[in-house]
Structure formats: structure tokens, C-alpha cells
Coordinates of N, CA and C in Angstrom, one line a residue:
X26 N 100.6 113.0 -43.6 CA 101.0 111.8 -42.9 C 100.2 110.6 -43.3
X27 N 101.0 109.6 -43.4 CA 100.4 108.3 -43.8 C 99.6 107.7 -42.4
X28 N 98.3 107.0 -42.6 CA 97.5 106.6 -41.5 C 97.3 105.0 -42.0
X29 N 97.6 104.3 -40.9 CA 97.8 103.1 -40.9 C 96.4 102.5 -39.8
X30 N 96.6 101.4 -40.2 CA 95.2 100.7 -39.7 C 95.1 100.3 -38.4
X31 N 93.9 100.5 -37.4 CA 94.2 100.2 -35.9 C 94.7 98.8 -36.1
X32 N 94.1 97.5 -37.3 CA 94.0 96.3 -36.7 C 94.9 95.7 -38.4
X33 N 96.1 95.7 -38.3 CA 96.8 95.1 -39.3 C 96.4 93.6 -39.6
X34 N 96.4 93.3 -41.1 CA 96.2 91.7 -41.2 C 97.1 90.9 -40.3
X35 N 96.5 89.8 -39.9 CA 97.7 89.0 -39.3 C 98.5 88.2 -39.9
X36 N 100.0 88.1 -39.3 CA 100.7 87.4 -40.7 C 101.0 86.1 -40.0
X37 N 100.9 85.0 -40.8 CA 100.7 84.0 -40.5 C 102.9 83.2 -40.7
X38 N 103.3 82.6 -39.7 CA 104.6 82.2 -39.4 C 106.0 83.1 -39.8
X39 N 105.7 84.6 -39.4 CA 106.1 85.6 -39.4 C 106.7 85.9 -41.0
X40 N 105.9 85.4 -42.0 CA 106.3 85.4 -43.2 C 105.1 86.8 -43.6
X41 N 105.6 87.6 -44.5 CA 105.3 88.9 -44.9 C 105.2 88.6 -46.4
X42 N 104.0 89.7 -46.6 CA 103.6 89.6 -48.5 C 104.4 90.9 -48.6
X43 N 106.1 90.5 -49.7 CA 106.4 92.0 -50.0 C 106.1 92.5 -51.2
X44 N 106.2 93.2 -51.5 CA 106.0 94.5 -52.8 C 107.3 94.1 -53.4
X45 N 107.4 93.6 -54.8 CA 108.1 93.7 -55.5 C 108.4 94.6 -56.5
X46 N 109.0 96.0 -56.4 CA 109.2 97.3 -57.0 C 109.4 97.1 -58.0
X47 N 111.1 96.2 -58.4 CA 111.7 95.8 -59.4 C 110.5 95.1 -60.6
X48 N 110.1 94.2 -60.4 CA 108.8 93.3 -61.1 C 107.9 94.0 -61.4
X49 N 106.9 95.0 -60.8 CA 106.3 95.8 -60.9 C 106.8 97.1 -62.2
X50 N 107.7 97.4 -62.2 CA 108.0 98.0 -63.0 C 108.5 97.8 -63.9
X51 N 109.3 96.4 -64.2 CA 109.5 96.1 -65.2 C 108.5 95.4 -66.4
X52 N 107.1 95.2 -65.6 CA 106.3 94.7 -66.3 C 105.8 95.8 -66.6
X53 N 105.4 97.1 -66.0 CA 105.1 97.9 -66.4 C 105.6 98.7 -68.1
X54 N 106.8 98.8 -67.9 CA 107.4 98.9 -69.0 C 107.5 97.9 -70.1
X55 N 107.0 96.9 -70.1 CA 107.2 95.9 -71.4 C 105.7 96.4 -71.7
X56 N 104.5 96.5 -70.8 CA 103.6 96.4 -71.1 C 102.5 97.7 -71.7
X57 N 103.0 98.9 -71.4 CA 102.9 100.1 -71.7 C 102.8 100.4 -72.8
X58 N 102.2 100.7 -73.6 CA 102.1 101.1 -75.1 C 103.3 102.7 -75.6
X59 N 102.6 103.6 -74.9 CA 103.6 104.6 -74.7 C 104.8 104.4 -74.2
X60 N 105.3 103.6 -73.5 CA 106.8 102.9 -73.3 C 107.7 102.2 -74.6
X61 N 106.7 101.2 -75.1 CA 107.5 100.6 -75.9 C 107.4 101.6 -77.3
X62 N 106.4 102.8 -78.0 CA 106.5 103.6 -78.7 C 107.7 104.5 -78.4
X63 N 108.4 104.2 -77.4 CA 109.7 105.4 -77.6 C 110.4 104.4 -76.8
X64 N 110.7 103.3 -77.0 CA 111.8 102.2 -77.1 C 112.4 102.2 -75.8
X65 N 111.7 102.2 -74.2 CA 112.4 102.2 -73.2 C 112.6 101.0 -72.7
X66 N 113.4 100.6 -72.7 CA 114.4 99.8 -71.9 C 114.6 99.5 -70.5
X67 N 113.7 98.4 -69.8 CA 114.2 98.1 -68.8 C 115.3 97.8 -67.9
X68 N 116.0 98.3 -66.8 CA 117.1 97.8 -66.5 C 117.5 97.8 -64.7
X69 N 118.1 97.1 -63.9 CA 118.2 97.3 -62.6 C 119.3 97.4 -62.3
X70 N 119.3 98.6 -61.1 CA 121.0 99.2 -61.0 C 121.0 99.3 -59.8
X71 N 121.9 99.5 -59.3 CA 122.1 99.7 -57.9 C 122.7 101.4 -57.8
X72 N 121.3 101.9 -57.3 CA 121.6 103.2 -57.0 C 121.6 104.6 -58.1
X73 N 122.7 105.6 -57.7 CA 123.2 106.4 -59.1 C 124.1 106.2 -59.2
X74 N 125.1 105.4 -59.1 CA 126.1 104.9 -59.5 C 125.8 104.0 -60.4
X75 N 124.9 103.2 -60.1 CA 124.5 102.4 -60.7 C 124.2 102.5 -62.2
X76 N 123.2 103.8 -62.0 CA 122.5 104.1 -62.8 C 123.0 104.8 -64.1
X77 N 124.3 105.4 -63.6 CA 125.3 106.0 -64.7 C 126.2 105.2 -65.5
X78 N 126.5 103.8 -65.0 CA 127.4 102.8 -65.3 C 126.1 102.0 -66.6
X79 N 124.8 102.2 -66.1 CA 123.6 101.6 -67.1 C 123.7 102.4 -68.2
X80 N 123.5 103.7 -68.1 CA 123.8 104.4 -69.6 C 124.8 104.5 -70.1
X81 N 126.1 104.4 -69.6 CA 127.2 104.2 -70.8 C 127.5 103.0 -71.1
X82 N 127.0 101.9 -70.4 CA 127.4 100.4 -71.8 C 126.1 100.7 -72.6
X83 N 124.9 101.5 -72.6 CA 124.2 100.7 -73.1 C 123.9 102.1 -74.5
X84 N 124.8 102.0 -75.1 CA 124.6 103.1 -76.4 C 124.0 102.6 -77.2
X85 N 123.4 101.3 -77.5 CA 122.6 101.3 -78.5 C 121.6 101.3 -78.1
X86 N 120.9 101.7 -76.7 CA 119.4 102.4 -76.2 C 119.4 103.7 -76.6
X87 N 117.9 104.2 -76.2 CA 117.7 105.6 -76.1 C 117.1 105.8 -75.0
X88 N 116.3 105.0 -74.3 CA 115.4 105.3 -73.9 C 115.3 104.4 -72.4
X89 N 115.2 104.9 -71.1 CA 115.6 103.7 -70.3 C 114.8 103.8 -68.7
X90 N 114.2 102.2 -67.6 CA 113.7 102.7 -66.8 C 114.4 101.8 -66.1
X91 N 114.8 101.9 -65.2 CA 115.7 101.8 -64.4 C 115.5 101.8 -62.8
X92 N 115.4 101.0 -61.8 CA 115.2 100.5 -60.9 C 115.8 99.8 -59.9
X93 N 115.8 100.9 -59.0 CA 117.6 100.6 -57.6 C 117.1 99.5 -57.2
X94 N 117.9 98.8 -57.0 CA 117.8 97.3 -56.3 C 118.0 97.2 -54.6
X95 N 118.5 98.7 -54.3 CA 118.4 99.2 -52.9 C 117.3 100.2 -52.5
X96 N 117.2 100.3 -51.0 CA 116.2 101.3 -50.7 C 116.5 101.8 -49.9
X97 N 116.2 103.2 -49.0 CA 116.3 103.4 -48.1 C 115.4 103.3 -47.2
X98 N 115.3 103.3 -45.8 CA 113.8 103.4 -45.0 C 114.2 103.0 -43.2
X99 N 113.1 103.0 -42.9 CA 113.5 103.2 -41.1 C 112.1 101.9 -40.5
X100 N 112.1 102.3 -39.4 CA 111.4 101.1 -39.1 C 110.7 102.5 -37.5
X101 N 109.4 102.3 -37.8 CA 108.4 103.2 -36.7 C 108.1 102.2 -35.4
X102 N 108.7 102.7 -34.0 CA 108.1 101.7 -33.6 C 107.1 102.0 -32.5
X103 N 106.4 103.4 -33.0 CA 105.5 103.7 -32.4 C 103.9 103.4 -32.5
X104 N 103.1 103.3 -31.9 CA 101.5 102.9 -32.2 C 101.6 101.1 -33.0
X105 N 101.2 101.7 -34.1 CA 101.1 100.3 -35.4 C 102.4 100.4 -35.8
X106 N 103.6 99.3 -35.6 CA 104.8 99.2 -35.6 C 104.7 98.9 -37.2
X107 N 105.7 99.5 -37.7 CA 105.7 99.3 -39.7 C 107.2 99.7 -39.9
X108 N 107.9 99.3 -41.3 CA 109.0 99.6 -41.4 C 108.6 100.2 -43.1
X109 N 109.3 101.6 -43.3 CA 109.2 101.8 -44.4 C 110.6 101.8 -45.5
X110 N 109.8 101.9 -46.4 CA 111.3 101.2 -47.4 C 111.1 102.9 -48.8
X111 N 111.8 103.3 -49.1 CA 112.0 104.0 -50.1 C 112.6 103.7 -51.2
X112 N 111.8 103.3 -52.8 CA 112.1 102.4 -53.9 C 112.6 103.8 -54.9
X113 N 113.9 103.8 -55.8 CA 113.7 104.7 -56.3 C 113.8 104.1 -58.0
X114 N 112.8 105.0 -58.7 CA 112.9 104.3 -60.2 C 113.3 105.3 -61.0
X115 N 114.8 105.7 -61.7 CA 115.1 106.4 -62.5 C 114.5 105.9 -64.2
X116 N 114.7 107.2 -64.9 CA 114.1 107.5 -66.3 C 115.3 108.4 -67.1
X117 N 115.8 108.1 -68.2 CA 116.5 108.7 -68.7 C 116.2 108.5 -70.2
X118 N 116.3 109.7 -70.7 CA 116.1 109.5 -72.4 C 117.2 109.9 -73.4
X119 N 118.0 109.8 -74.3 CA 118.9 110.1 -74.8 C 118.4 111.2 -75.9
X120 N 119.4 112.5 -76.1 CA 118.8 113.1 -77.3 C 119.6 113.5 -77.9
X121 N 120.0 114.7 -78.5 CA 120.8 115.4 -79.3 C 121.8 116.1 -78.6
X122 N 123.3 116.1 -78.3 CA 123.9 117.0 -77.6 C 123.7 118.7 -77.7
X123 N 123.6 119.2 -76.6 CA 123.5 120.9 -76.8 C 122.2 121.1 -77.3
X124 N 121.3 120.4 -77.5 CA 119.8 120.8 -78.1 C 119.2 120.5 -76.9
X125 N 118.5 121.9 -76.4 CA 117.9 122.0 -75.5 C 116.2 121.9 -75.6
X126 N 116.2 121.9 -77.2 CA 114.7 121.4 -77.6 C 114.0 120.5 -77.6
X127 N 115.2 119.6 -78.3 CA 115.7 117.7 -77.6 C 115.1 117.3 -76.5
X128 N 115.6 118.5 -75.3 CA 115.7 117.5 -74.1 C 114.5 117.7 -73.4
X129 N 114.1 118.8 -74.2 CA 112.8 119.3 -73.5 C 111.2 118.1 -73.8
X130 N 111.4 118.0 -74.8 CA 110.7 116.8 -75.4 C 111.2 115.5 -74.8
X131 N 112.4 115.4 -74.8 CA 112.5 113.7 -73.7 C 111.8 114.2 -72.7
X132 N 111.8 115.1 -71.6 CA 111.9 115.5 -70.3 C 110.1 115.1 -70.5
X133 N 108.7 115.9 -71.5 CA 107.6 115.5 -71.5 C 107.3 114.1 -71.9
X134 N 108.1 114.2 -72.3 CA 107.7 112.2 -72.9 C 107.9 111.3 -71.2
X135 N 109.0 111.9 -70.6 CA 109.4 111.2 -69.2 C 108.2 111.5 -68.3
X136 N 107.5 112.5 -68.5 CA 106.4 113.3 -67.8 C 105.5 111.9 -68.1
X137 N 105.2 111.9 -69.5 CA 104.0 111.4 -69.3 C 103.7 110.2 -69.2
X138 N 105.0 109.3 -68.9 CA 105.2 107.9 -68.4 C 105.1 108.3 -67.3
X139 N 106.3 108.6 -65.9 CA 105.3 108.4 -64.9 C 103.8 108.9 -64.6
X140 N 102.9 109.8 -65.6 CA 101.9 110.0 -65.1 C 101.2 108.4 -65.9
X141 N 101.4 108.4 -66.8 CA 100.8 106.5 -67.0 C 101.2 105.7 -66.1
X142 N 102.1 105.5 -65.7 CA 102.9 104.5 -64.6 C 102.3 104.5 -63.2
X143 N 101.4 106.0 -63.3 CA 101.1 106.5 -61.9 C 99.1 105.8 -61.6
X144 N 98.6 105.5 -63.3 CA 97.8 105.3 -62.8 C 97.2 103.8 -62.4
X145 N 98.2 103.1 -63.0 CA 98.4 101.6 -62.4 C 98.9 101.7 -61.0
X146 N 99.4 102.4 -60.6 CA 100.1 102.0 -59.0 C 98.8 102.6 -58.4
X147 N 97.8 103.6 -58.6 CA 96.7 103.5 -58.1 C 96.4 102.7 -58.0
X148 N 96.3 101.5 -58.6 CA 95.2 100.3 -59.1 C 96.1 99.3 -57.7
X149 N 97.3 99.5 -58.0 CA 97.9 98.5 -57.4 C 97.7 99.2 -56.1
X150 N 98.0 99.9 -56.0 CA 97.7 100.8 -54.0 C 96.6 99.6 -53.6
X151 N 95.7 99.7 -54.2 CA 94.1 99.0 -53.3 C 94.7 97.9 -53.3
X152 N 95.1 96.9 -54.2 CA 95.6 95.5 -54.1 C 96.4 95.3 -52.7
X153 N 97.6 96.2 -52.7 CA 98.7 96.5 -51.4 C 98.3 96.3 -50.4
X154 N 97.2 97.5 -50.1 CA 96.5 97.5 -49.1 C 95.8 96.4 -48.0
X155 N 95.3 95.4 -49.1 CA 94.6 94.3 -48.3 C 95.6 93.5 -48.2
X156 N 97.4 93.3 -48.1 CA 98.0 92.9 -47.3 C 99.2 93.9 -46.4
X157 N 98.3 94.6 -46.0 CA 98.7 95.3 -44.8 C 100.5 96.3 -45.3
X158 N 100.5 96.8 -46.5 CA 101.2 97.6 -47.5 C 100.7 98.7 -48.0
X159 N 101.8 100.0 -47.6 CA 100.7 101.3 -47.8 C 101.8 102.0 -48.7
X160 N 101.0 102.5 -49.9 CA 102.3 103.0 -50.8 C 101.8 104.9 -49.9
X161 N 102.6 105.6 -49.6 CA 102.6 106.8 -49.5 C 101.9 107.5 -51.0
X162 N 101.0 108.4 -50.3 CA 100.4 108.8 -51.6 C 101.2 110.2 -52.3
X163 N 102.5 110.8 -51.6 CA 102.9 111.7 -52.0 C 104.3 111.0 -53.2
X164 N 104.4 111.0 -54.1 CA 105.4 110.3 -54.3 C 105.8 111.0 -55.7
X165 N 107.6 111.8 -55.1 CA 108.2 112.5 -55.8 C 108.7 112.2 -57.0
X166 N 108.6 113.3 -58.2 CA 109.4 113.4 -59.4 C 110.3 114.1 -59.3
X167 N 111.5 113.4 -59.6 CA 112.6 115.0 -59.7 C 112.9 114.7 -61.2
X168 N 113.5 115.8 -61.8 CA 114.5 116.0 -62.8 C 115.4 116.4 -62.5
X169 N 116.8 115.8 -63.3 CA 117.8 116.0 -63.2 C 118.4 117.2 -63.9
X170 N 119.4 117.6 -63.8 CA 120.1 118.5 -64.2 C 120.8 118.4 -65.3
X171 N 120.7 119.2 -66.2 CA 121.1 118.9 -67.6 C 122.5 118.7 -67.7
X172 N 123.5 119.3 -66.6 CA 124.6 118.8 -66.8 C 124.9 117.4 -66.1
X173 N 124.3 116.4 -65.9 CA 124.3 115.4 -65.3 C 124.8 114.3 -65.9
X174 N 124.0 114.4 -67.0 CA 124.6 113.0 -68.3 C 124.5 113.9 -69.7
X175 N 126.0 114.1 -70.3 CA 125.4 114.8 -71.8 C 124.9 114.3 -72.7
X176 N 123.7 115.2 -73.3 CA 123.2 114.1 -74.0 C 121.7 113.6 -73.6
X177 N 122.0 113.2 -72.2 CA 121.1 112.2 -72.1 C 120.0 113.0 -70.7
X178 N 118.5 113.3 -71.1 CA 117.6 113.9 -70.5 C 117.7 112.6 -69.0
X179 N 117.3 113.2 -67.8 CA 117.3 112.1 -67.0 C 116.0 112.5 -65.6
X180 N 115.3 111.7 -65.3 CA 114.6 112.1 -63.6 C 114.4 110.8 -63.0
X181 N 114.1 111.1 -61.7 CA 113.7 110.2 -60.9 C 112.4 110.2 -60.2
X182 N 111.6 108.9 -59.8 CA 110.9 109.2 -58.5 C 110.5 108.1 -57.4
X183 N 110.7 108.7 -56.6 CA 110.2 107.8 -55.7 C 109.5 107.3 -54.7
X184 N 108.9 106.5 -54.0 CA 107.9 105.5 -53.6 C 108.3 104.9 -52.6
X185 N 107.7 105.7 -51.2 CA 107.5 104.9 -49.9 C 106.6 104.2 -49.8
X186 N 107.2 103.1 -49.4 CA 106.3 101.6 -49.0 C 106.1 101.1 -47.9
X187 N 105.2 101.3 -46.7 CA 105.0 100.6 -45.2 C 104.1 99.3 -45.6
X188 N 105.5 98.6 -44.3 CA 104.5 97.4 -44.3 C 104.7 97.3 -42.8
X189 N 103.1 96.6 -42.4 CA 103.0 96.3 -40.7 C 104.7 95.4 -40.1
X190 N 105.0 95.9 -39.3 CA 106.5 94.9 -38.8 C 106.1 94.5 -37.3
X191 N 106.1 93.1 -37.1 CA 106.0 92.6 -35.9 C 107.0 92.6 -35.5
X192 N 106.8 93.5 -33.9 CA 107.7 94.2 -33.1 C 107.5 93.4 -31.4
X193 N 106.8 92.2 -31.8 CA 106.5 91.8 -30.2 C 107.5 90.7 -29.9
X194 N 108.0 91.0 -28.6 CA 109.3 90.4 -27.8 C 109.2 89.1 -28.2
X195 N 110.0 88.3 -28.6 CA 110.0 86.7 -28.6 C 110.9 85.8 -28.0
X196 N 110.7 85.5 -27.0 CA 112.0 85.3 -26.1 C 113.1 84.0 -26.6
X197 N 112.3 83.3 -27.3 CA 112.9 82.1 -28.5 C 114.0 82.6 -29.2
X198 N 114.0 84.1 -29.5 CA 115.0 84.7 -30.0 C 116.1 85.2 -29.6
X199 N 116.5 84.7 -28.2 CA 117.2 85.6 -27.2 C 118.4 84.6 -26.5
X200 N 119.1 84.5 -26.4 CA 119.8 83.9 -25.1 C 120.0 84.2 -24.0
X201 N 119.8 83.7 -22.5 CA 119.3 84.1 -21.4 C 120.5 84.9 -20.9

């Protein structure tokens, strides 16, 4: 369970410092050495719809990271009132059809971008933090299913994000 702070920063004219996932990641990827050695490709989709509509215009990629422009998440309004957001960043690699040797090697190459990708968002966790933003420290990889895209190795993972949400009555907001 994520543990949030008795005394959240205060936010000054109910304006909030958000987490930009999208930006975050795409700098990640231009800037990555291991990223740009196997030619991945930034891109933003909405969803897996999205994200399937991204790999077939884009055949002259191989290699791709990919970032929902939606999230899901709920809003806690118990104790320290927070709303969290769920960001999800897919990864897909293109390889040889029917070569499962192929895909096996995209699938570690995918491995060991998010574990690079994972040690910057450490870095960035503590930044988060001192504006009242808590990345969940459990934060899932799936892979996908080989029958999912042929061809093309593919996983996901994703990253809950709380941020403090002021939950106090404001009567300015109301009509009598």
C-alpha cells in the first residue's frame, strides 16, 4: 500500500504540479542510448486501439514506445484525499514472422529498456515527491501474446501516479 504524507505541500490558487508521462517518456526514448541502438520510435496513442492503428501505418519502424494519452484512476477520499491516475506505456518490436527466436530476443531487448527506463523514474520518483506526487512503487510489465500482432513482439507497463487533491468544501462553487 502506498503511504502518503500526514502534511501534503500546499498548493498555491488551486493550481497543481502535474506529471507529464507523455514528455517523460518521450525524452526518455530520444535520450537512451540503448533505445536509439535498436531504432525505437516514439509515438502517442490513445489506448490499444490506439496502439494497433500505430503499428500498422508505421512499417517503416521496427521498433516502438508508445504512450496512452488516456489513463485510468479514482479519486481516495479518505484520510489524505489524492486522486490516482494510471499511465500506460506500450513497447512493441517488430521481427521475423513465425520465428519464435526473433521474438524472443525483441521480448529481452523490451526487458531491458524498461529495466533502463526504470532507473530514471527512480531518479524522477524523489523529484515527484517534493511536489506532493507519488509514483506507486509496484509498477507492472506485461507481455503480450504472440498472437496479438504478427510479426510484431509487443508489452506493456504501467504507472500509478497520486497526487494530493483538495477535497475541501468551497461554497463559491455552489449555487444556494
Amino acid at each position: 500500500m502506498l503511504l502518503l504524507p500526514q502534511q501534503p505541500m500546499p498548493v498555491q490558487n488551486n493550481d497543481t504540479f502535474n506529471w507529464n508521462a507523455t514528455a517523460f517518456f518521450e525524452s526518455l526514448t530520444k535520450r537512451n542510448k540503448f533505445a536509439q541502438s535498436k531504432h525505437f520510435t516514439f509515438c502517442r496513442v490513445s489506448g490499444l486501439d490506439g496502439f494497433e492503428e500505430a503499428l500498422a501505418k508505421m512499417q517503416t519502424k521496427t521498433a516502438f514506445v508508445c504512450v496512452s494519452d488516456i489513463s485510468q484512476g479514482f479519486t481516495d477520499i479518505n484520510n489524505t484525499p489524492h486522486t490516482r491516475r494510471v499511465k500506460t506505456v506500450f513497447l512493441a518490436m517488430r521481427h521475423a514472422i513465425d520465428n519464435m527466436g526473433a521474438r524472443e530476443q525483441c521480448m529481452n531487448t523490451m526487458r531491458e529498456l524498461f529495466r533502463q527506463f526504470m532507473t530514471v523514474l527512480i531518479l524522477e520518483q524523489t523529484r515527484l515527491q517534493e511536489h506532493s506526487i507519488y509514483i506507486d512503487p509496484r509498477i507492472s510489465f506485461q507481455e503480450i501474446d504472440r498472437y496479438f500482432f504478427s510479426g510484431c513482439a509487443c508489452a506493456y507497463f504501467q504507472i500509478a501516479v497520486d497526487t494530493f487533491t483538495d477535497l475541501q468544501f468551497n461554497e463559491n462553487e455552489w449555487n444556494e
